[in-house]
PDB file of C-alpha atoms in Angstrom:
ATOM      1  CA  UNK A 730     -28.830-121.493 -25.835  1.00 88.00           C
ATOM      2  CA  UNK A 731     -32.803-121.839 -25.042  1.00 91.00           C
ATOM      3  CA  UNK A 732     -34.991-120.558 -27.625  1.00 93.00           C
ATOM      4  CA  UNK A 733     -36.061-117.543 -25.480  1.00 95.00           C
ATOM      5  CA  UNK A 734     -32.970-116.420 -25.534  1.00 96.00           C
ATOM      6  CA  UNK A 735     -32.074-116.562 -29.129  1.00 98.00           C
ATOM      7  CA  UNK A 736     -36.011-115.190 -29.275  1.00 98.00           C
ATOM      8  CA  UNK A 737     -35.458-112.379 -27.113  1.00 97.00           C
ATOM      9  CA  UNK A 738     -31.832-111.187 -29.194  1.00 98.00           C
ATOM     10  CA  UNK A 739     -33.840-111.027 -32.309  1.00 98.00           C
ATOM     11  CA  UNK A 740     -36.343-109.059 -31.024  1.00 98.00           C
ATOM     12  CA  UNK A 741     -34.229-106.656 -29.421  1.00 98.00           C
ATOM     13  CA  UNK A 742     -31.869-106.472 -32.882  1.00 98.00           C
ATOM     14  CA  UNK A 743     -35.138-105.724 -34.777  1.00 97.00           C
ATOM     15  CA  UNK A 744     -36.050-102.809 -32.725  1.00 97.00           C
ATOM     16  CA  UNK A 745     -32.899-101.374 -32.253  1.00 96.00           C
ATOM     17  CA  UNK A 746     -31.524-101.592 -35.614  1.00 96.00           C
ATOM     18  CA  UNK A 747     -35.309-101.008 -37.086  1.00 95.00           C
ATOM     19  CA  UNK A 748     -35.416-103.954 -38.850  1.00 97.00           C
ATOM     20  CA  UNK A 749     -38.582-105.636 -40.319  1.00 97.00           C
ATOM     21  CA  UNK A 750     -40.277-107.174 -37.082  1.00 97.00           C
ATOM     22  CA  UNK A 751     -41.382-110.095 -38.257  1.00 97.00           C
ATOM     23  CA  UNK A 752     -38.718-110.854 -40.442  1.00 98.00           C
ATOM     24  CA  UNK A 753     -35.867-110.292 -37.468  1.00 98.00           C
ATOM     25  CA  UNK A 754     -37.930-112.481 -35.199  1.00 97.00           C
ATOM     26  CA  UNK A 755     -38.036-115.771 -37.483  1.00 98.00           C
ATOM     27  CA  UNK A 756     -34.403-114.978 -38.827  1.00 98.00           C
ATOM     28  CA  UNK A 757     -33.939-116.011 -34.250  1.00 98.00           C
ATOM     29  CA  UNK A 758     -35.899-119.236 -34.522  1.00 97.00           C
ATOM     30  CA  UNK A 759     -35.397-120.853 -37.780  1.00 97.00           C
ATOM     31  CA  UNK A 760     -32.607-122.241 -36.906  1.00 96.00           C
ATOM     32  CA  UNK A 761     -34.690-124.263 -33.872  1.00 94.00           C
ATOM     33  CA  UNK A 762     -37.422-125.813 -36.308  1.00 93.00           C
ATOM     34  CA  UNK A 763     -34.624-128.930 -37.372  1.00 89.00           C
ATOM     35  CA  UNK A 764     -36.844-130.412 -34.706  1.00 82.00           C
ATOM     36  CA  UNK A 765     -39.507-130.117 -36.375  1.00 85.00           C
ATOM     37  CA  UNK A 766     -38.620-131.085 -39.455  1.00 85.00           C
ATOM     38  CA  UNK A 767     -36.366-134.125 -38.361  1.00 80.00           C
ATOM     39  CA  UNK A 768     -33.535-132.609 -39.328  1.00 85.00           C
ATOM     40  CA  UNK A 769     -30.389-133.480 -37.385  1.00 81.00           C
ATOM     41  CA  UNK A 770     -29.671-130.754 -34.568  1.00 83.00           C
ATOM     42  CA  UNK A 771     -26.927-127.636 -35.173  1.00 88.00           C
ATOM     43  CA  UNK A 772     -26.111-128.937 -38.776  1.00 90.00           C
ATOM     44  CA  UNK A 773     -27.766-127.558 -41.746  1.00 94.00           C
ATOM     45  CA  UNK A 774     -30.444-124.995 -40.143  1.00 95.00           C
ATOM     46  CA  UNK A 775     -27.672-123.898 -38.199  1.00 96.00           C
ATOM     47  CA  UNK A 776     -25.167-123.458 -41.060  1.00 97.00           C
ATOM     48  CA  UNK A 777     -23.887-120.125 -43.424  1.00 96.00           C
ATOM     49  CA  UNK A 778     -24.853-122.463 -46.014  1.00 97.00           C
ATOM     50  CA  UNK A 779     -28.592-122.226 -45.373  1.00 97.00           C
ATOM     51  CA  UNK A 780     -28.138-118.550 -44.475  1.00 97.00           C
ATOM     52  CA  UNK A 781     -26.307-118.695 -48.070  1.00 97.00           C
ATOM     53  CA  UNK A 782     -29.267-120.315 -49.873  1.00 97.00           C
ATOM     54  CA  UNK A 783     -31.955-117.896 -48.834  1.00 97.00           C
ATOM     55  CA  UNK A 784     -29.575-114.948 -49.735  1.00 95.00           C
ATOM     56  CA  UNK A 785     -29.573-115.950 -53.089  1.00 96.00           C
ATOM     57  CA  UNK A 786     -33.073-116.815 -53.572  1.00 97.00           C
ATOM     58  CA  UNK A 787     -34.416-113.730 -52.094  1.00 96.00           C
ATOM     59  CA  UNK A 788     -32.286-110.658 -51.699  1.00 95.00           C
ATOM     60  CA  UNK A 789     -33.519-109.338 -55.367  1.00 94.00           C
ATOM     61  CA  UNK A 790     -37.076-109.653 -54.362  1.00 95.00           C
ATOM     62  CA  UNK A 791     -36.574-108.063 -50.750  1.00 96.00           C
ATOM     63  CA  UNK A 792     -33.613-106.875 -49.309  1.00 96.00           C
ATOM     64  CA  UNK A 793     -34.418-105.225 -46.604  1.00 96.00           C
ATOM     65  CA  UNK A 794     -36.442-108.169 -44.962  1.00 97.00           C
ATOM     66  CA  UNK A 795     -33.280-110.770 -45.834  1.00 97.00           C
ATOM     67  CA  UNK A 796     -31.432-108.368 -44.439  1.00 97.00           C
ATOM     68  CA  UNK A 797     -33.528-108.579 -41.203  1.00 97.00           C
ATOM     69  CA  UNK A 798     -33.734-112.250 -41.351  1.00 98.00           C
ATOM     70  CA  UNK A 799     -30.223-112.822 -42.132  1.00 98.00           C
ATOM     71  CA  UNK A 800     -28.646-110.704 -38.941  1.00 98.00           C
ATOM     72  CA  UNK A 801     -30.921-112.134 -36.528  1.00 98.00           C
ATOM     73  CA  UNK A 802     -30.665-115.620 -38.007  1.00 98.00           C
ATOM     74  CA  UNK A 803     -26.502-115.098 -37.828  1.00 98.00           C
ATOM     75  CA  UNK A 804     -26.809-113.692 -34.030  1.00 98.00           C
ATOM     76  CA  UNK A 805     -28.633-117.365 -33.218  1.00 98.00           C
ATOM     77  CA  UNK A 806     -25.844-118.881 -34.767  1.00 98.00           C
ATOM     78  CA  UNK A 807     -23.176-116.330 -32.901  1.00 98.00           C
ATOM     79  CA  UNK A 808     -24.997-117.394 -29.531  1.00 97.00           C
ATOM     80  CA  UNK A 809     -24.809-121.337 -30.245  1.00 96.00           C
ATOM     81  CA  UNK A 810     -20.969-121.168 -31.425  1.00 96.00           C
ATOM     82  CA  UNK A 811     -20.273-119.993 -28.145  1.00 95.00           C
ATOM     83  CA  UNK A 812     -21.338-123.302 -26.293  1.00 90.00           C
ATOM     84  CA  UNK A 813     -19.657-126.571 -25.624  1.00 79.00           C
ATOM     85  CA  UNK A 814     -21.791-128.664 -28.234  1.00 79.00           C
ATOM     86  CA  UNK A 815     -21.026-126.274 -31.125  1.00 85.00           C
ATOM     87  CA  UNK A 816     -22.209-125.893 -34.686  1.00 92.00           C
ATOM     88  CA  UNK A 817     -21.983-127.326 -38.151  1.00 92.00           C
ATOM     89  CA  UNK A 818     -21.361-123.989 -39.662  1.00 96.00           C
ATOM     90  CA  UNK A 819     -19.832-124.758 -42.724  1.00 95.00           C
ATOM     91  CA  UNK A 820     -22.372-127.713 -43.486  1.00 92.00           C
ATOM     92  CA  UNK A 821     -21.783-130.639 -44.933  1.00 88.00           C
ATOM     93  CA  UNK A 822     -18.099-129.838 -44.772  1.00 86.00           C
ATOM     94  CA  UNK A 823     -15.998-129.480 -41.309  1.00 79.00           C
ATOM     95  CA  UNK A 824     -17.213-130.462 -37.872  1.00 81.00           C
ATOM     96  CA  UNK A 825     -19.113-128.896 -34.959  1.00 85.00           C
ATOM     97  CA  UNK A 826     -16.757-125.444 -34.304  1.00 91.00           C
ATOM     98  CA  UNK A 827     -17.031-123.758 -31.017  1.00 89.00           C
ATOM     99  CA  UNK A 828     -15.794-121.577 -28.027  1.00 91.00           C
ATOM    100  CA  UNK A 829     -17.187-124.022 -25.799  1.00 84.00           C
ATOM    101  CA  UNK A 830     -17.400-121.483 -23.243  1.00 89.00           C
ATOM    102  CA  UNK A 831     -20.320-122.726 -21.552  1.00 85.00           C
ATOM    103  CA  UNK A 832     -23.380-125.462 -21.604  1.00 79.00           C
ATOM    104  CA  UNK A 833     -26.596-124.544 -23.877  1.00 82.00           C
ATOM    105  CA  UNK A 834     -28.731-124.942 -20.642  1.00 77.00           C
ATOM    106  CA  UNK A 835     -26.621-123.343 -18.483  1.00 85.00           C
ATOM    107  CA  UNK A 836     -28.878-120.885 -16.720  1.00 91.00           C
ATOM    108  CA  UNK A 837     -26.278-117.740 -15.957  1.00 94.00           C
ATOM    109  CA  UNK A 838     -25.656-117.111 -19.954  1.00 94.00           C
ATOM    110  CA  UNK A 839     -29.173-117.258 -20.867  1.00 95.00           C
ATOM    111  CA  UNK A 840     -29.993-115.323 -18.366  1.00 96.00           C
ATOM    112  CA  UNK A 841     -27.441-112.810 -19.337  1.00 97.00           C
ATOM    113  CA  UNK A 842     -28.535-112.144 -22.439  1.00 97.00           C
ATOM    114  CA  UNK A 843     -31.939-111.748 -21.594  1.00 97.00           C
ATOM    115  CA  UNK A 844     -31.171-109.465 -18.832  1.00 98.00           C
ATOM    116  CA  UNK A 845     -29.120-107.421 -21.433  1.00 98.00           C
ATOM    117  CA  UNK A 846     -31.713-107.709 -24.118  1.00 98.00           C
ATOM    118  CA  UNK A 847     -34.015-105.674 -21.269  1.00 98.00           C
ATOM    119  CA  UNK A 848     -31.820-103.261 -21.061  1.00 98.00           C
ATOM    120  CA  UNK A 849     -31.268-102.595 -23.975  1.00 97.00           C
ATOM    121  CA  UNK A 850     -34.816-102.498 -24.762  1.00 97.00           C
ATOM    122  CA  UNK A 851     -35.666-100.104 -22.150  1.00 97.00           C
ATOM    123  CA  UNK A 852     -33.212 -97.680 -23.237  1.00 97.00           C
ATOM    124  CA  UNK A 853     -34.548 -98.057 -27.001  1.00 96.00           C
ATOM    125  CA  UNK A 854     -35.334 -94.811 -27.847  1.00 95.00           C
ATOM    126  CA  UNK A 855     -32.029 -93.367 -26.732  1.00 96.00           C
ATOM    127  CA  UNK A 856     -30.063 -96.042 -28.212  1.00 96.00           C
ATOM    128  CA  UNK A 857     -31.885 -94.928 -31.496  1.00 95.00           C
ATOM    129  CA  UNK A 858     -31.085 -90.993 -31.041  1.00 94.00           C
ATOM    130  CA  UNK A 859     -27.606 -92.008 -30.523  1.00 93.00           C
ATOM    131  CA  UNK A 860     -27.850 -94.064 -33.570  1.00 94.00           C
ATOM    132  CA  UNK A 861     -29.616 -91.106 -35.363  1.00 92.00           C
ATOM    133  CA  UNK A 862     -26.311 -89.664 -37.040  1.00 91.00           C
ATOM    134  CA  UNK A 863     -25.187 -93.266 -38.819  1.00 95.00           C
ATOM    135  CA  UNK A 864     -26.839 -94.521 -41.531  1.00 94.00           C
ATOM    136  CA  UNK A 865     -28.755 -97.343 -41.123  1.00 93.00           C
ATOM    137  CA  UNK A 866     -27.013 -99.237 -43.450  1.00 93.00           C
ATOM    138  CA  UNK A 867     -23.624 -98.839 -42.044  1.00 96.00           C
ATOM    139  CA  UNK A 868     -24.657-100.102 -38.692  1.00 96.00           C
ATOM    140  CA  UNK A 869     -26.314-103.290 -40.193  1.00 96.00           C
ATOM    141  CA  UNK A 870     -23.071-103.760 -42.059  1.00 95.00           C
ATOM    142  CA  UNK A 871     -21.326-103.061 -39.010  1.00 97.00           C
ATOM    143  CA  UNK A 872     -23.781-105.800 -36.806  1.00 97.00           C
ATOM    144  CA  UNK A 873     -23.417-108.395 -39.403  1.00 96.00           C
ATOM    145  CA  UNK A 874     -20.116-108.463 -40.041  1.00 96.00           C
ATOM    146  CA  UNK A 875     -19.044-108.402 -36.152  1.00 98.00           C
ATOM    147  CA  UNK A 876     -21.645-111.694 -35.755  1.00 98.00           C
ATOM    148  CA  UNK A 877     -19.927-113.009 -38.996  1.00 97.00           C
ATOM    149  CA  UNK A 878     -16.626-112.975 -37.371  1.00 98.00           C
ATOM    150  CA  UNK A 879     -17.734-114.131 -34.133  1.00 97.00           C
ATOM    151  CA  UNK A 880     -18.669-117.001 -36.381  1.00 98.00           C
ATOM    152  CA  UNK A 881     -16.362-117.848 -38.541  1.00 97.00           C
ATOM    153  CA  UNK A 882     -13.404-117.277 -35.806  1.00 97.00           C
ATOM    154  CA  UNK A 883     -14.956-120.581 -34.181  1.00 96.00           C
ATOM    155  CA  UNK A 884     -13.022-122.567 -36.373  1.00 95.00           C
ATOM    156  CA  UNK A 885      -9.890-121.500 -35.479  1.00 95.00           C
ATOM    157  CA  UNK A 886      -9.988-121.308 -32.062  1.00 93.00           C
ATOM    158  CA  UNK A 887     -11.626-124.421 -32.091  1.00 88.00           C
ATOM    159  CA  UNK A 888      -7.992-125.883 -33.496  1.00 89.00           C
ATOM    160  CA  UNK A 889      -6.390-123.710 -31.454  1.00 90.00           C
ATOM    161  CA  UNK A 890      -8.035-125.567 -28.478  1.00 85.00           C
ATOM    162  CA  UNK A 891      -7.078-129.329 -30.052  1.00 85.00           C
ATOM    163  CA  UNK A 892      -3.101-128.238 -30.266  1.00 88.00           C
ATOM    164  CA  UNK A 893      -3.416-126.940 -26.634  1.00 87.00           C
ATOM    165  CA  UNK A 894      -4.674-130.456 -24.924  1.00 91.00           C
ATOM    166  CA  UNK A 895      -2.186-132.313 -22.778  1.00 92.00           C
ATOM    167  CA  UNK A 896      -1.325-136.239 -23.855  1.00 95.00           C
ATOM    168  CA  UNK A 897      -1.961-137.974 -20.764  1.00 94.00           C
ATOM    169  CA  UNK A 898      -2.698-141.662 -19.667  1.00 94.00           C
ATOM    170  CA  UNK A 899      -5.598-142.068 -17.306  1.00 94.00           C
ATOM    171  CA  UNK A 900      -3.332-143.453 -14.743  1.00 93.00           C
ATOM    172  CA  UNK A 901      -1.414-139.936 -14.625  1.00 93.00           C
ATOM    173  CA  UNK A 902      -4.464-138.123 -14.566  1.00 94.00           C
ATOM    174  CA  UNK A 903      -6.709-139.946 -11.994  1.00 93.00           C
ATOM    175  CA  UNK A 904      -3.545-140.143  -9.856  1.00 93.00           C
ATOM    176  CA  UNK A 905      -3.807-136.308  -9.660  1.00 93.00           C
ATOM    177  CA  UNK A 906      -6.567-135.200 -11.259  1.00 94.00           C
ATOM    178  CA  UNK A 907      -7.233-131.657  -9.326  1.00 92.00           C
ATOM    179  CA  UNK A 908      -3.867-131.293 -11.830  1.00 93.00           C
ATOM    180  CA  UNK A 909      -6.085-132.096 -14.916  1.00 94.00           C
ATOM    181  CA  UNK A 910      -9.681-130.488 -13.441  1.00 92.00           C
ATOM    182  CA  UNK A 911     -11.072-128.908 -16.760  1.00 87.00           C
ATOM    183  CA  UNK A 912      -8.120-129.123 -18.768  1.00 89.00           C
ATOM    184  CA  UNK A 913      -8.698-130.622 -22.293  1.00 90.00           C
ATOM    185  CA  UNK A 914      -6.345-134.099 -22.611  1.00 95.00           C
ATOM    186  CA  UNK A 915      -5.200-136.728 -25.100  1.00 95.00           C
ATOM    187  CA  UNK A 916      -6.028-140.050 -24.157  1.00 96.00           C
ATOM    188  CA  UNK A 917      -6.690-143.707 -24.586  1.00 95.00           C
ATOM    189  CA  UNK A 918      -8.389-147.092 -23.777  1.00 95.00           C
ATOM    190  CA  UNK A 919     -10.708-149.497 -24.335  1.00 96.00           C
ATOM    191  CA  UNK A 920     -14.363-149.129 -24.168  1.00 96.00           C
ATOM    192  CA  UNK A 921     -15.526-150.897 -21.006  1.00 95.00           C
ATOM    193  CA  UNK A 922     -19.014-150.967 -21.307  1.00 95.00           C
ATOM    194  CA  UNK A 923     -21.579-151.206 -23.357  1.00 94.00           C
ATOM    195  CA  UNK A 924     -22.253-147.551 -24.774  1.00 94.00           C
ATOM    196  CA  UNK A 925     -25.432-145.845 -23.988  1.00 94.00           C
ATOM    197  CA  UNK A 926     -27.350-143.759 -25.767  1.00 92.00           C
ATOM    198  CA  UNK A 927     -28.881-140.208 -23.947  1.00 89.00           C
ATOM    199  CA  UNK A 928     -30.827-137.783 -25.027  1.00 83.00           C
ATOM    200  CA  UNK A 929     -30.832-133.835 -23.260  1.00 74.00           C
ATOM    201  CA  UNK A 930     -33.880-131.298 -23.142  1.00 67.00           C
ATOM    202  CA  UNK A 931     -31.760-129.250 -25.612  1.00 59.00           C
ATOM    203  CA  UNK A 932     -32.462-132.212 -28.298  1.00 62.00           C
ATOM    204  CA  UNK A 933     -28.323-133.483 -28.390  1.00 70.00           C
ATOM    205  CA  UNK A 934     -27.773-137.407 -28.155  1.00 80.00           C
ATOM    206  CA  UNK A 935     -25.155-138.483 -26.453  1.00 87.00           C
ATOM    207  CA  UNK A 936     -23.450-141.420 -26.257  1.00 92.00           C
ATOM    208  CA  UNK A 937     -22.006-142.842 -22.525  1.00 95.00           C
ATOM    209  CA  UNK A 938     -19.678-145.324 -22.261  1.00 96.00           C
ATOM    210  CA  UNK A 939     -16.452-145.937 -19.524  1.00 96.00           C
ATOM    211  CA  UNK A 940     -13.030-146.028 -20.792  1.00 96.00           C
ATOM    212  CA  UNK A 941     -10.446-147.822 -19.247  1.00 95.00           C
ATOM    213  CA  UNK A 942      -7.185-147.957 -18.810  1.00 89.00           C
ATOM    214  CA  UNK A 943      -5.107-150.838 -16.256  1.00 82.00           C
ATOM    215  CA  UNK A 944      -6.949-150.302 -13.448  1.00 82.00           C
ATOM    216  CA  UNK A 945      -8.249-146.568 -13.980  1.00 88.00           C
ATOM    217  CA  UNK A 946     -11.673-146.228 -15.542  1.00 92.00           C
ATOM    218  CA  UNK A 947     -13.536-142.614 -15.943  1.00 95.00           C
ATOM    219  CA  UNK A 948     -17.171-141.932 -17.717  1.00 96.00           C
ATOM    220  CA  UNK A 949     -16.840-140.094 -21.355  1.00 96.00           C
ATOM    221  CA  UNK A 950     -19.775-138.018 -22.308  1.00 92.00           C
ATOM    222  CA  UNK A 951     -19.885-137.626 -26.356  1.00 90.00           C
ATOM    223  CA  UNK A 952     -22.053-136.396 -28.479  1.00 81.00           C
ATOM    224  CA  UNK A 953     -22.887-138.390 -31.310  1.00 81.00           C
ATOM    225  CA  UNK A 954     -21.956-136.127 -33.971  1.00 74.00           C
ATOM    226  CA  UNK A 955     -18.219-136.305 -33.468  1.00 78.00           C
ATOM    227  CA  UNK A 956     -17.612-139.646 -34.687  1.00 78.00           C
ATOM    228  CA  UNK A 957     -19.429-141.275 -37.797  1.00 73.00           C
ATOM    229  CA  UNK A 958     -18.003-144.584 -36.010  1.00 80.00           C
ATOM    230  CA  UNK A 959     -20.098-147.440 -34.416  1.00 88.00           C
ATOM    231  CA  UNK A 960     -18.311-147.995 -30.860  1.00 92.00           C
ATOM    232  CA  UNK A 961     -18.937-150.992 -29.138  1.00 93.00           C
ATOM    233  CA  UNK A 962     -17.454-152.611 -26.410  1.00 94.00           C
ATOM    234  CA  UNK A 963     -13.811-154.206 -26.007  1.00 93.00           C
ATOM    235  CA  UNK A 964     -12.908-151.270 -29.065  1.00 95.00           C
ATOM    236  CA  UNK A 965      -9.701-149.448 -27.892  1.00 95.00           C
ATOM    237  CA  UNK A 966      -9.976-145.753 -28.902  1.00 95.00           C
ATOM    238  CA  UNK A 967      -8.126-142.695 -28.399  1.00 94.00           C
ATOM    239  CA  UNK A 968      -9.943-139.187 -27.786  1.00 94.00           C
ATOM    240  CA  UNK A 969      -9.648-135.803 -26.909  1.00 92.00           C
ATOM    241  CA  UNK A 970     -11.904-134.276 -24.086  1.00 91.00           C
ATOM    242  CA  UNK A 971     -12.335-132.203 -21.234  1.00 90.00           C
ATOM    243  CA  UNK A 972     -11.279-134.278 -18.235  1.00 93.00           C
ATOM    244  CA  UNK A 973     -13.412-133.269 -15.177  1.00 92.00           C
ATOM    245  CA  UNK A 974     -13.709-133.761 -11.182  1.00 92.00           C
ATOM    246  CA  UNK A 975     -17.065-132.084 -10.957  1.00 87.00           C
ATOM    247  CA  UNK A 976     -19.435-135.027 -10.591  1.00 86.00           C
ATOM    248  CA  UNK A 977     -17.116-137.260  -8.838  1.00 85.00           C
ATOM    249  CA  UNK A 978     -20.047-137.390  -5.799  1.00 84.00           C
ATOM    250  CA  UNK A 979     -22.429-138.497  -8.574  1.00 84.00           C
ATOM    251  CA  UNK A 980     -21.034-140.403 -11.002  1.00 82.00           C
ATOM    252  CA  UNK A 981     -17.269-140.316 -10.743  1.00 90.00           C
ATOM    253  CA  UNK A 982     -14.543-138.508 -12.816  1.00 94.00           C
ATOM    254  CA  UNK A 983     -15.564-137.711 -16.701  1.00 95.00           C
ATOM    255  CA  UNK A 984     -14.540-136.865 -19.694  1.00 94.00           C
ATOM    256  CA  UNK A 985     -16.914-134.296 -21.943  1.00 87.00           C
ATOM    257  CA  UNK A 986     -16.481-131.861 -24.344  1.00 82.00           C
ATOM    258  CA  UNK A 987     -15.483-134.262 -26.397  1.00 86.00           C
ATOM    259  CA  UNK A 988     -13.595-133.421 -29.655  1.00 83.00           C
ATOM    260  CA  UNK A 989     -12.338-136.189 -31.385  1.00 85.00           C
ATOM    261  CA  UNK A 990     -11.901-139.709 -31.372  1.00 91.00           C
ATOM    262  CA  UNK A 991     -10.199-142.427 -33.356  1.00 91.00           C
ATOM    263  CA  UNK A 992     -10.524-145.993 -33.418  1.00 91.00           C
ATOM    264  CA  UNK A 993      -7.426-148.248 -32.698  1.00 86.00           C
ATOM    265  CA  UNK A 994      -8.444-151.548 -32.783  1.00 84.00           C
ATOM    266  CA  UNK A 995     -10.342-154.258 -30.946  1.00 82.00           C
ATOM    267  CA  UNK A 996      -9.077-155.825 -27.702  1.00 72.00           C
ATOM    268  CA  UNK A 997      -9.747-159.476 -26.866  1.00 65.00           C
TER     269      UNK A 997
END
C-alpha cells in the first residue's frame, strides 16, 4: 500500500480510539523509513520482531504512547500482508507471508481505505459516543488483537495457497491458458535469457527473465527476495507462480506472484 494510505489509517485509529496523535501517526510510517535507512524493503521494519523490540524497551516508561505506536504500526503491517509482494513478518526467520489479494499500487484498495478512513472520520464524534460505554482499554485490546490475527493468519494461508497450485508443464498451459488465467501453477524450465533486474515506484526489485520449455516460453516476474540464489542463464529451475494472460498484448503470457523456486541444474 502507498504511504498515504497506511498514513491516513493511523490517523483515523488515533482519533477514533483516542490514542496519542503523534505517537499513532509514526507507529503508520515507520515501517516506510527502510528506505531511508537502506534497509532492505518489508523485512525487518516491517516485522513483529521490531514491533517486539520497542515493546520491551519502552512499555515501562510509556504505555500508553507504545500502545498508540504499536496498533497503528501493526495496522501498516495488516494493510501490506494483504498484497501480492508480502511481508517478512517473522524476521529473520520464514519468508514474505501474504494474502496476495491485490498489487501495493493498485489504485482501487488504496483508494478504499482512504475513502473509508473519511468516513469514518466524519462520523468521529458518534463513533466515539457509541464507543462511550467500553472501556478504552478493551477496545484497544480488541483492535490489536484483530490486526494481530490478520497478521499472523498470513502464514497459513500463505501455505494454504502453495498446496492449492496445479503441476503443470508450460506446454499444457500455453496450449490453453484461459484454463490456467490467474491460477497459481507448478512448473519448470530453463532460464532463457539473461535475467534482468527492475526496480517499481513501491521500492521492490524484481528480477525478469523467460522460461522455457520445448518450444513454449512465458515471462516470470520475481521478486528478488524469494530466492537467495544467483540465476543465470541456461539454469533449469522449477517455480511456483501465478500464471497470467493479462499482458499478452504487451508483453506476452507471465508468470508473477512468484512463490518459490528451486534450482535443478544447468543445461548445456
Amino acid at each position: 500500500m502507498n504511504l498515504l494510505s497506511h498514513l491516513f489509517l493511523g490517523l483515523t485509529l488515533g482519533e477514533i480510539l483516542g490514542l496519542e496523535l503523534f505517537e499513532a501517526v509514526l507507529g503508520s510510517v515507520v515501517p516506510d523509513l527502510d528506505y531511508l535507512f537502506g534497509i532492505e524493503h518489508r523485512t525487518f521494519m516491517h516485522s513483529l520482531t521490531l514491533l517486539l523490540i520497542i515493546v520491551l524497551l519502552f512499555y515501562k516508561k510509556n504505555k500508553r504512547k507504545v500502545i498508540s505506536f504499536g496498533i497503528t504500526y501493526s495496522s501498516h503491517i495488516m494493510l501490506d500482508v494483504l498484497t501480492t509482494e508480502g511481508v517478512q513478518i517473522l524476521w529473520p526467520f520464514g519468508g514474505y507471508y501474504t494474502y496476495q489479494f491485490f498489487n501495493s499500487l493498485d489504485l482501487i484498495p488504496n483508494l478504499a481505505v482512504l475513502i473509508i478512513c473519511a468516513v469514518l472520520l466524519l462520523n468521529k464524534n458518534l463513533i466515539r459516543e457509541k464507543l462511550s460505554e467500553i472501556k478504552p482499554a478493551t477496545i484497544r485490546t480488541t483492535v490489536y488483537a484483530a490486526l494481530s490475527a490478520v497478521i499472523l493468519l498470513s502464514i497459513p494461508a500463505y501455505y494454504l495457497q502453495l498446496s492449492s497450485c496445479k503441476t503443470a508443464s508450460l506446454n499444457e498451459v500455453l496450449i490453453n491458458p484461459g484454463n490456467y488465467n490467474e491460477a497459481c501453477i507448478k512448473t519448470e524450465g530453463i532460464i532463457c535469457s539473461e535475467p534482468d533486474t527492475y526496480s517499481s515506484s513501491s521500492g521492490n526489485e524484481y528480477k525478469i527473465f523467460n522460461l522455457c520449455n520445448d518450444n513454449s516460453s512465458v515471462k516470470v516476474w520475481m521478486l528478488t527476495t524469494i530466492t537467495d540464489l544467483s540465476l543465470k542463464e541456461n539454469d533449469q529451475i522449477s517455480l511456483i507462480g501465478v500464471f497470467t494472460t493479462r499482458y499478452l498484448n504487451s508483453s506476452g503470457y507471465e508468470l508473477y506472484k512468484i512463490k518459490n523456486v528451486n534450482f535443478s541444474g544447468q543445461h548445456n
